Amino acid sequence: MTGVLVTGGTGKTGAALVDQLRDAGVPVRIASRHPATADPDAIRFDWADPSTHEAALRGMDRVFLVPPVESVDPLPLVEPFLRRARLSGVRRVVLLGSAIVLPNAPSALELAAQVRAEPGWVVLRASGFMQNFLRPHPLGERIHRLGEIRTAAGDGKVGWIDVRDIAASAAALLEDPEVRAGGGDFLLTGPESLSYGDTAKAITVHTGRRIRVRRIEPDEQAAAYRAAGLPAGFAAALATVEDGIRSGREDRVSTTVLDLTGLPPRTFARFVSEHGNEWRAK
Ligand SMILES: NC(=O)c1ccc[n+]([C@@H]2O[C@H](COP(=O)([O-])OP(=O)(O)OC[C@H]3O[C@@H](n4cnc5c(N)ncnc54)[C@H](OP(=O)(O)O)[C@@H]3O)[C@@H](O)[C@H]2O)c1
């Protein structure tokens, strides 16, 4: 049997990818720490438990790789898996990486470099997710509860992308592992870059609920992320990222989604129109 092992297969991007691959008739294996017993394609997989890796890879010739989430040091857990994937002849790995480089996280860069170095294996450098504006992400929780965005990013802009467009791009690369590896590196963004002020305005206009933007310092942002349950190191790194956004570092868009899928990426306005009920005052 050949097919695609989808790690993070129960997450936002992975689940959308599973749907797209199934629609295209591609066999999938859905990796999760808590596999759905009713789904014959589901398998138990835990980055922290290497004994689950071999069975997950068995027979699969392609992998969608969502590294351990909320970690600034993913490499120690992923490196043995990559070694095993090379040995078992995996032809394509598509790594869900980030356009936004976390400070103090050299192992995430090393992980991307290791994937890129393998012929046919590719890295998606995804921009900020539009789905961060939905619960349970701390940003979405705050908008829902208080009608407020707190940010240290000032007027800095981000090329927000809908995870469904990341999934569609990944599907294009995984349906046929022989094509489109390019340089092994794809910057994935939405069609425009927007500040938090722009996003608040878009939600306000659509829902009629006024969403305020409160400017805070990176220290306060880190404390807020910790209070929302993120590990301290990851919370600090995310807060520093906002400083980078403020300086304009993430103000960029690419044509990759259109190039890979033949369809333009979804706009933030469309995303908002599809999720209006999420933010309307109760
Ligand atoms: N949010 C952004 O703006 C942004 C931007 C660029 C890149 N990214 C990257 O996107 C990734 C997250 O993607 P997503 O939002 O689609 O995922 P998500 O919805 O947060 O879901 C996380 C997935 O990871 C799995 N998972 C968590 N811990 C695991 C473990 N120990 N072993 C195996 N699987 C585990 C979960 O599966 P189970 O719970 O079922 O085990 C779930 O399927 C992160 O690596 C992040 O760095 C995010």
mmCIF file of C-alpha atoms and ligand atoms in Angstrom:
data_model
loop_
_atom_site.group_PDB
_atom_site.id
_atom_site.type_symbol
_atom_site.label_atom_id
_atom_site.label_comp_id
_atom_site.label_asym_id
_atom_site.label_seq_id
_atom_site.Cartn_x
_atom_site.Cartn_y
_atom_site.Cartn_z
ATOM 1 C CA MET A 1 0.000 0.000 0.000
ATOM 2 C CA THR A 2 1.112 3.564 -0.625
ATOM 3 C CA GLY A 3 -0.480 6.712 0.675
ATOM 4 C CA VAL A 4 -0.093 9.807 2.831
ATOM 5 C CA LEU A 5 0.553 9.715 6.567
ATOM 6 C CA VAL A 6 -1.042 12.913 7.885
ATOM 7 C CA THR A 7 0.502 13.884 11.221
ATOM 8 C CA GLY A 8 -1.563 16.501 13.036
ATOM 9 C CA GLY A 9 -4.365 14.798 11.107
ATOM 10 C CA THR A 10 -7.003 15.852 13.641
ATOM 11 C CA GLY A 11 -5.836 19.477 13.680
ATOM 12 C CA LYS A 12 -7.095 22.407 11.636
ATOM 13 C CA THR A 13 -4.753 22.015 8.669
ATOM 14 C CA GLY A 14 -4.369 18.231 8.816
ATOM 15 C CA ALA A 15 -8.113 17.536 8.945
ATOM 16 C CA ALA A 16 -8.720 19.811 5.936
ATOM 17 C CA LEU A 17 -5.914 18.009 4.093
ATOM 18 C CA VAL A 18 -7.396 14.591 4.892
ATOM 19 C CA ASP A 19 -10.708 15.711 3.339
ATOM 20 C CA GLN A 20 -8.978 16.952 0.202
ATOM 21 C CA LEU A 21 -6.861 13.837 -0.240
ATOM 22 C CA ARG A 22 -9.870 11.562 0.286
ATOM 23 C CA ASP A 23 -11.816 13.574 -2.304
ATOM 24 C CA ALA A 24 -8.914 12.990 -4.712
ATOM 25 C CA GLY A 25 -8.954 9.247 -3.990
ATOM 26 C CA VAL A 26 -5.566 9.243 -2.242
ATOM 27 C CA PRO A 27 -5.243 6.707 0.626
ATOM 28 C CA VAL A 28 -4.588 8.442 3.964
ATOM 29 C CA ARG A 29 -3.500 7.439 7.437
ATOM 30 C CA ILE A 30 -4.579 9.865 10.157
ATOM 31 C CA ALA A 31 -2.118 10.179 13.029
ATOM 32 C CA SER A 32 -3.378 11.227 16.447
ATOM 33 C CA ARG A 33 -2.639 10.625 20.121
ATOM 34 C CA HIS A 34 -6.297 9.678 20.427
ATOM 35 C CA PRO A 35 -7.235 7.936 17.162
ATOM 36 C CA ALA A 36 -10.934 7.699 16.358
ATOM 37 C CA THR A 37 -11.864 4.060 16.940
ATOM 38 C CA ALA A 38 -14.561 4.183 14.261
ATOM 39 C CA ASP A 39 -12.107 5.320 11.559
ATOM 40 C CA PRO A 40 -10.059 2.477 10.034
ATOM 41 C CA ASP A 41 -7.564 5.045 8.692
ATOM 42 C CA ALA A 42 -6.761 6.412 12.167
ATOM 43 C CA ILE A 43 -3.606 5.344 13.997
ATOM 44 C CA ARG A 44 -2.112 6.202 17.361
ATOM 45 C CA PHE A 45 0.882 8.483 16.996
ATOM 46 C CA ASP A 46 2.687 10.571 19.577
ATOM 47 C CA TRP A 47 5.832 12.576 18.881
ATOM 48 C CA ALA A 48 6.873 11.893 22.467
ATOM 49 C CA ASP A 49 6.498 8.121 22.025
ATOM 50 C CA PRO A 50 8.873 6.928 19.263
ATOM 51 C CA SER A 51 7.459 3.400 19.538
ATOM 52 C CA THR A 52 4.380 4.714 17.659
ATOM 53 C CA HIS A 53 6.386 6.041 14.678
ATOM 54 C CA GLU A 54 7.235 2.849 12.823
ATOM 55 C CA ALA A 55 3.665 1.552 12.538
ATOM 56 C CA ALA A 56 2.477 4.988 11.418
ATOM 57 C CA LEU A 57 5.029 5.088 8.598
ATOM 58 C CA ARG A 58 4.644 1.471 7.501
ATOM 59 C CA GLY A 59 3.610 1.306 3.835
ATOM 60 C CA MET A 60 3.251 5.073 3.476
ATOM 61 C CA ASP A 61 5.345 6.791 0.782
ATOM 62 C CA ARG A 62 4.328 10.376 1.627
ATOM 63 C CA VAL A 63 4.064 12.356 4.867
ATOM 64 C CA PHE A 64 2.419 15.622 5.919
ATOM 65 C CA LEU A 65 4.474 16.662 8.885
ATOM 66 C CA VAL A 66 3.035 18.882 11.621
ATOM 67 C CA PRO A 67 5.875 19.128 14.140
ATOM 68 C CA PRO A 68 5.204 19.073 17.897
ATOM 69 C CA VAL A 69 3.021 22.106 18.544
ATOM 70 C CA GLU A 70 3.767 24.798 21.143
ATOM 71 C CA SER A 71 7.446 23.840 21.194
ATOM 72 C CA VAL A 72 10.532 25.960 20.539
ATOM 73 C CA ASP A 73 12.659 22.812 20.209
ATOM 74 C CA PRO A 74 10.951 20.283 17.897
ATOM 75 C CA LEU A 75 14.068 18.673 16.399
ATOM 76 C CA PRO A 76 14.911 16.090 19.118
ATOM 77 C CA LEU A 77 11.454 14.513 18.730
ATOM 78 C CA VAL A 78 11.255 14.744 14.920
ATOM 79 C CA GLU A 79 14.822 13.809 13.911
ATOM 80 C CA PRO A 80 14.473 10.053 14.663
ATOM 81 C CA PHE A 81 11.185 10.053 12.730
ATOM 82 C CA LEU A 82 12.886 11.665 9.700
ATOM 83 C CA ARG A 83 15.655 9.076 9.862
ATOM 84 C CA ARG A 84 13.073 6.311 9.834
ATOM 85 C CA ALA A 85 11.184 7.988 6.970
ATOM 86 C CA ARG A 86 14.380 8.148 4.863
ATOM 87 C CA LEU A 87 15.134 4.494 5.568
ATOM 88 C CA SER A 88 11.629 3.380 4.666
ATOM 89 C CA GLY A 89 11.850 5.204 1.319
ATOM 90 C CA VAL A 90 9.357 8.010 1.883
ATOM 91 C CA ARG A 91 9.386 9.948 -1.371
ATOM 92 C CA ARG A 92 7.858 13.181 -0.174
ATOM 93 C CA VAL A 93 7.610 14.943 3.169
ATOM 94 C CA VAL A 94 5.648 18.200 3.273
ATOM 95 C CA LEU A 95 6.582 20.032 6.472
ATOM 96 C CA LEU A 96 4.126 22.558 7.874
ATOM 97 C CA GLY A 97 6.630 25.212 8.869
ATOM 98 C CA SER A 98 6.220 28.870 9.604
ATOM 99 C CA ALA A 99 7.038 32.033 7.666
ATOM 100 C CA ILE A 100 7.413 33.714 11.019
ATOM 101 C CA VAL A 101 10.684 32.645 12.583
ATOM 102 C CA LEU A 102 10.429 32.196 16.342
ATOM 103 C CA PRO A 103 13.331 33.746 18.245
ATOM 104 C CA ASN A 104 15.440 31.364 20.332
ATOM 105 C CA ALA A 105 14.201 28.387 18.315
ATOM 106 C CA PRO A 106 17.169 27.362 16.128
ATOM 107 C CA SER A 107 15.995 23.750 16.098
ATOM 108 C CA ALA A 108 12.883 24.700 14.060
ATOM 109 C CA LEU A 109 15.185 26.173 11.393
ATOM 110 C CA GLU A 110 17.416 23.093 11.502
ATOM 111 C CA LEU A 111 14.355 20.861 11.112
ATOM 112 C CA ALA A 112 13.299 22.798 7.985
ATOM 113 C CA ALA A 113 16.855 22.603 6.626
ATOM 114 C CA GLN A 114 16.934 18.826 7.099
ATOM 115 C CA VAL A 115 13.646 18.392 5.242
ATOM 116 C CA ARG A 116 14.670 20.748 2.415
ATOM 117 C CA ALA A 117 17.949 18.866 1.954
ATOM 118 C CA GLU A 118 16.190 15.666 0.914
ATOM 119 C CA PRO A 119 15.289 15.452 -2.803
ATOM 120 C CA GLY A 120 11.518 15.778 -3.279
ATOM 121 C CA TRP A 121 10.882 16.821 0.328
ATOM 122 C CA VAL A 122 9.501 20.327 0.843
ATOM 123 C CA VAL A 123 8.853 22.970 3.467
ATOM 124 C CA LEU A 124 5.746 25.133 3.575
ATOM 125 C CA ARG A 125 6.526 28.416 5.306
ATOM 126 C CA ALA A 126 2.989 29.390 6.260
ATOM 127 C CA SER A 127 2.064 32.911 7.281
ATOM 128 C CA GLY A 128 -0.220 33.668 10.263
ATOM 129 C CA PHE A 129 -3.427 31.621 10.207
ATOM 130 C CA MET A 130 -6.790 33.375 9.791
ATOM 131 C CA GLN A 131 -8.117 30.642 12.099
ATOM 132 C CA ASN A 132 -6.182 32.302 14.970
ATOM 133 C CA PHE A 133 -9.163 34.689 15.040
ATOM 134 C CA LEU A 134 -11.410 31.750 16.050
ATOM 135 C CA ARG A 135 -11.636 29.915 19.365
ATOM 136 C CA PRO A 136 -9.862 28.083 20.956
ATOM 137 C CA HIS A 137 -6.889 30.249 19.903
ATOM 138 C CA PRO A 138 -6.287 32.883 22.622
ATOM 139 C CA LEU A 139 -6.784 35.660 20.052
ATOM 140 C CA GLY A 140 -10.167 34.253 19.019
ATOM 141 C CA GLU A 141 -11.190 33.648 22.648
ATOM 142 C CA ARG A 142 -10.568 37.289 23.523
ATOM 143 C CA ILE A 143 -12.456 38.643 20.542
ATOM 144 C CA HIS A 144 -15.382 36.354 21.324
ATOM 145 C CA ARG A 145 -15.463 37.158 25.053
ATOM 146 C CA LEU A 146 -14.496 40.814 25.179
ATOM 147 C CA GLY A 147 -14.664 42.170 21.644
ATOM 148 C CA GLU A 148 -10.999 43.035 21.930
ATOM 149 C CA ILE A 149 -7.666 42.324 20.257
ATOM 150 C CA ARG A 150 -4.618 42.984 22.401
ATOM 151 C CA THR A 151 -1.449 43.242 20.384
ATOM 152 C CA ALA A 152 2.159 44.342 20.540
ATOM 153 C CA ALA A 153 2.329 44.415 16.729
ATOM 154 C CA GLY A 154 1.192 48.030 16.305
ATOM 155 C CA ASP A 155 0.263 48.742 12.682
ATOM 156 C CA GLY A 156 2.506 45.963 11.342
ATOM 157 C CA LYS A 157 0.895 43.745 8.735
ATOM 158 C CA VAL A 158 0.698 39.979 8.195
ATOM 159 C CA GLY A 159 -0.240 38.045 5.034
ATOM 160 C CA TRP A 160 -2.946 36.070 6.887
ATOM 161 C CA ILE A 161 -3.778 32.727 5.253
ATOM 162 C CA ASP A 162 -6.792 30.425 5.608
ATOM 163 C CA VAL A 163 -5.651 26.928 6.669
ATOM 164 C CA ARG A 164 -7.852 25.474 3.925
ATOM 165 C CA ASP A 165 -5.504 27.096 1.402
ATOM 166 C CA ILE A 166 -2.503 25.583 3.176
ATOM 167 C CA ALA A 167 -4.231 22.197 3.000
ATOM 168 C CA ALA A 168 -5.012 22.658 -0.712
ATOM 169 C CA SER A 169 -1.386 23.563 -1.417
ATOM 170 C CA ALA A 170 -0.156 20.568 0.560
ATOM 171 C CA ALA A 171 -2.623 18.324 -1.280
ATOM 172 C CA ALA A 172 -1.241 19.499 -4.626
ATOM 173 C CA LEU A 173 2.241 18.492 -3.475
ATOM 174 C CA LEU A 174 1.161 15.176 -1.948
ATOM 175 C CA GLU A 175 -1.263 13.842 -4.556
ATOM 176 C CA ASP A 176 1.592 13.386 -7.004
ATOM 177 C CA PRO A 177 4.955 13.146 -5.231
ATOM 178 C CA GLU A 178 6.847 13.434 -8.495
ATOM 179 C CA VAL A 179 5.891 17.020 -9.286
ATOM 180 C CA ARG A 180 6.455 20.553 -8.183
ATOM 181 C CA ALA A 181 9.183 20.153 -5.559
ATOM 182 C CA GLY A 182 10.753 23.372 -6.889
ATOM 183 C CA GLY A 183 13.492 24.559 -4.571
ATOM 184 C CA GLY A 184 11.872 22.649 -1.720
ATOM 185 C CA ASP A 185 10.639 25.825 -0.080
ATOM 186 C CA PHE A 186 7.259 27.548 -0.448
ATOM 187 C CA LEU A 187 6.199 30.792 1.239
ATOM 188 C CA LEU A 188 2.418 30.499 1.724
ATOM 189 C CA THR A 189 0.335 33.600 2.385
ATOM 190 C CA GLY A 190 -3.131 34.917 1.766
ATOM 191 C CA PRO A 191 -3.813 37.457 -0.997
ATOM 192 C CA GLU A 192 -3.151 40.618 1.069
ATOM 193 C CA SER A 193 -1.389 41.663 4.229
ATOM 194 C CA LEU A 194 -3.432 43.250 6.991
ATOM 195 C CA SER A 195 -2.751 44.835 10.385
ATOM 196 C CA TYR A 196 -4.752 43.849 13.466
ATOM 197 C CA GLY A 197 -6.560 47.170 13.035
ATOM 198 C CA ASP A 198 -7.582 46.123 9.518
ATOM 199 C CA THR A 199 -8.817 42.729 10.744
ATOM 200 C CA ALA A 200 -10.784 44.301 13.623
ATOM 201 C CA LYS A 201 -12.438 46.656 11.147
ATOM 202 C CA ALA A 202 -13.382 43.769 8.832
ATOM 203 C CA ILE A 203 -15.016 41.849 11.710
ATOM 204 C CA THR A 204 -16.764 45.003 12.966
ATOM 205 C CA VAL A 205 -18.174 45.832 9.543
ATOM 206 C CA HIS A 206 -19.468 42.314 8.998
ATOM 207 C CA THR A 207 -20.887 41.589 12.460
ATOM 208 C CA GLY A 208 -21.919 45.035 13.652
ATOM 209 C CA ARG A 209 -20.039 44.325 16.893
ATOM 210 C CA ARG A 210 -17.294 46.857 17.542
ATOM 211 C CA ILE A 211 -13.940 45.092 17.962
ATOM 212 C CA ARG A 212 -11.366 47.258 19.736
ATOM 213 C CA VAL A 213 -7.594 47.014 19.314
ATOM 214 C CA ARG A 214 -5.618 47.599 22.502
ATOM 215 C CA ARG A 215 -1.902 48.149 22.058
ATOM 216 C CA ILE A 216 0.319 46.520 24.658
ATOM 217 C CA GLU A 217 4.013 45.794 25.111
ATOM 218 C CA PRO A 218 5.612 42.396 24.299
ATOM 219 C CA ASP A 219 6.017 41.624 28.055
ATOM 220 C CA GLU A 220 2.285 42.017 28.642
ATOM 221 C CA GLN A 221 1.557 39.918 25.566
ATOM 222 C CA ALA A 222 3.776 37.101 26.858
ATOM 223 C CA ALA A 223 1.996 37.195 30.231
ATOM 224 C CA ALA A 224 -1.384 37.034 28.463
ATOM 225 C CA TYR A 225 -0.309 33.992 26.417
ATOM 226 C CA ARG A 226 0.966 32.286 29.606
ATOM 227 C CA ALA A 227 -2.338 33.035 31.312
ATOM 228 C CA ALA A 228 -4.086 31.418 28.320
ATOM 229 C CA GLY A 229 -2.143 28.214 29.031
ATOM 230 C CA LEU A 230 0.803 28.373 26.622
ATOM 231 C CA PRO A 231 4.188 27.137 27.881
ATOM 232 C CA ALA A 232 6.364 30.041 29.120
ATOM 233 C CA GLY A 233 9.116 29.709 26.477
ATOM 234 C CA PHE A 234 6.622 29.507 23.642
ATOM 235 C CA ALA A 235 4.579 32.435 25.034
ATOM 236 C CA ALA A 236 7.727 34.595 25.180
ATOM 237 C CA ALA A 237 8.702 33.647 21.630
ATOM 238 C CA LEU A 238 5.230 34.459 20.262
ATOM 239 C CA ALA A 239 5.269 37.835 21.992
ATOM 240 C CA THR A 240 8.647 38.660 20.440
ATOM 241 C CA VAL A 241 7.227 37.701 17.046
ATOM 242 C CA GLU A 242 4.691 40.516 17.468
ATOM 243 C CA ASP A 243 7.578 42.942 17.788
ATOM 244 C CA GLY A 244 8.859 41.649 14.437
ATOM 245 C CA ILE A 245 5.434 42.184 12.900
ATOM 246 C CA ARG A 246 5.470 45.762 14.226
ATOM 247 C CA SER A 247 8.742 46.346 12.378
ATOM 248 C CA GLY A 248 7.187 45.183 9.078
ATOM 249 C CA ARG A 249 9.030 41.861 8.853
ATOM 250 C CA GLU A 250 5.876 39.848 8.032
ATOM 251 C CA ASP A 251 4.388 42.326 5.559
ATOM 252 C CA ARG A 252 4.604 40.157 2.446
ATOM 253 C CA VAL A 253 2.426 38.114 0.126
ATOM 254 C CA SER A 254 3.253 35.339 -2.310
ATOM 255 C CA THR A 255 1.504 33.756 -5.299
ATOM 256 C CA THR A 256 2.253 30.202 -4.106
ATOM 257 C CA VAL A 257 -1.340 29.118 -3.379
ATOM 258 C CA LEU A 258 -2.429 30.158 -6.872
ATOM 259 C CA ASP A 259 0.676 28.602 -8.439
ATOM 260 C CA LEU A 260 0.168 25.241 -6.692
ATOM 261 C CA THR A 261 -3.619 24.927 -6.718
ATOM 262 C CA GLY A 262 -4.746 27.056 -9.657
ATOM 263 C CA LEU A 263 -7.075 28.976 -7.318
ATOM 264 C CA PRO A 264 -6.450 32.298 -5.559
ATOM 265 C CA PRO A 265 -6.209 32.114 -1.750
ATOM 266 C CA ARG A 266 -9.256 33.131 0.276
ATOM 267 C CA THR A 267 -9.493 36.769 1.384
ATOM 268 C CA PHE A 268 -9.872 37.788 5.018
ATOM 269 C CA ALA A 269 -13.254 39.309 4.101
ATOM 270 C CA ARG A 270 -14.463 35.914 2.864
ATOM 271 C CA PHE A 271 -13.142 34.206 6.001
ATOM 272 C CA VAL A 272 -15.034 36.741 8.126
ATOM 273 C CA SER A 273 -18.240 36.315 6.150
ATOM 274 C CA GLU A 274 -18.062 32.542 6.744
ATOM 275 C CA HIS A 275 -17.533 32.867 10.510
ATOM 276 C CA GLY A 276 -19.674 35.868 11.463
ATOM 277 C CA ASN A 277 -21.579 33.975 14.174
ATOM 278 C CA GLU A 278 -18.328 33.316 15.987
ATOM 279 C CA TRP A 279 -17.959 36.990 16.932
ATOM 280 C CA ARG A 280 -21.486 38.401 17.120
ATOM 281 C CA ALA A 281 -22.473 39.660 20.589
ATOM 282 C CA LYS A 282 -24.633 37.056 22.364
HETATM 283 N N1 LIG B 1 -1.211 29.543 14.027
HETATM 284 C C1 LIG B 1 -0.435 30.131 13.131
HETATM 285 O O1 LIG B 1 -0.587 31.319 12.839
HETATM 286 C C2 LIG B 1 0.660 29.336 12.476
HETATM 287 C C3 LIG B 1 1.401 29.924 11.442
HETATM 288 C C4 LIG B 1 2.392 29.163 10.793
HETATM 289 C C5 LIG B 1 2.636 27.866 11.190
HETATM 290 N N2 LIG B 1 1.915 27.316 12.217
HETATM 291 C C6 LIG B 1 2.200 25.931 12.627
HETATM 292 O O2 LIG B 1 1.068 25.131 12.420
HETATM 293 C C7 LIG B 1 1.148 24.012 13.299
HETATM 294 C C8 LIG B 1 -0.217 23.728 13.890
HETATM 295 O O3 LIG B 1 -1.096 23.371 12.845
HETATM 296 P P1 LIG B 1 -2.680 23.352 13.093
HETATM 297 O O4 LIG B 1 -3.091 24.690 13.653
HETATM 298 O O5 LIG B 1 -3.317 22.853 11.875
HETATM 299 O O6 LIG B 1 -2.792 22.274 14.263
HETATM 300 P P2 LIG B 1 -3.812 22.292 15.485
HETATM 301 O O7 LIG B 1 -5.192 22.558 15.000
HETATM 302 O O8 LIG B 1 -3.232 23.144 16.571
HETATM 303 O O9 LIG B 1 -3.745 20.787 15.944
HETATM 304 C C9 LIG B 1 -2.555 20.233 16.468
HETATM 305 C C10 LIG B 1 -2.374 18.832 15.902
HETATM 306 O O10 LIG B 1 -1.147 18.309 16.421
HETATM 307 C C11 LIG B 1 -1.415 17.042 17.002
HETATM 308 N N3 LIG B 1 -0.534 16.853 18.159
HETATM 309 C C12 LIG B 1 -0.403 17.647 19.240
HETATM 310 N N4 LIG B 1 0.515 17.128 20.086
HETATM 311 C C13 LIG B 1 0.949 15.972 19.510
HETATM 312 C C14 LIG B 1 1.888 14.978 19.901
HETATM 313 N N5 LIG B 1 2.569 15.030 21.072
HETATM 314 N N6 LIG B 1 2.106 13.935 19.060
HETATM 315 C C15 LIG B 1 1.425 13.825 17.899
HETATM 316 N N7 LIG B 1 0.512 14.742 17.479
HETATM 317 C C16 LIG B 1 0.284 15.798 18.277
HETATM 318 C C17 LIG B 1 -2.871 17.060 17.415
HETATM 319 O O11 LIG B 1 -3.363 15.743 17.367
HETATM 320 P P3 LIG B 1 -4.037 14.978 18.603
HETATM 321 O O12 LIG B 1 -4.421 15.990 19.632
HETATM 322 O O13 LIG B 1 -5.225 14.294 17.965
HETATM 323 O O14 LIG B 1 -2.981 14.024 19.043
HETATM 324 C C18 LIG B 1 -3.495 17.901 16.300
HETATM 325 O O15 LIG B 1 -3.833 17.082 15.199
HETATM 326 C C19 LIG B 1 2.197 24.344 14.363
HETATM 327 O O16 LIG B 1 3.348 23.567 14.144
HETATM 328 C C20 LIG B 1 2.490 25.808 14.110
HETATM 329 O O17 LIG B 1 3.834 26.138 14.382
HETATM 330 C C21 LIG B 1 0.928 27.998 12.854
#
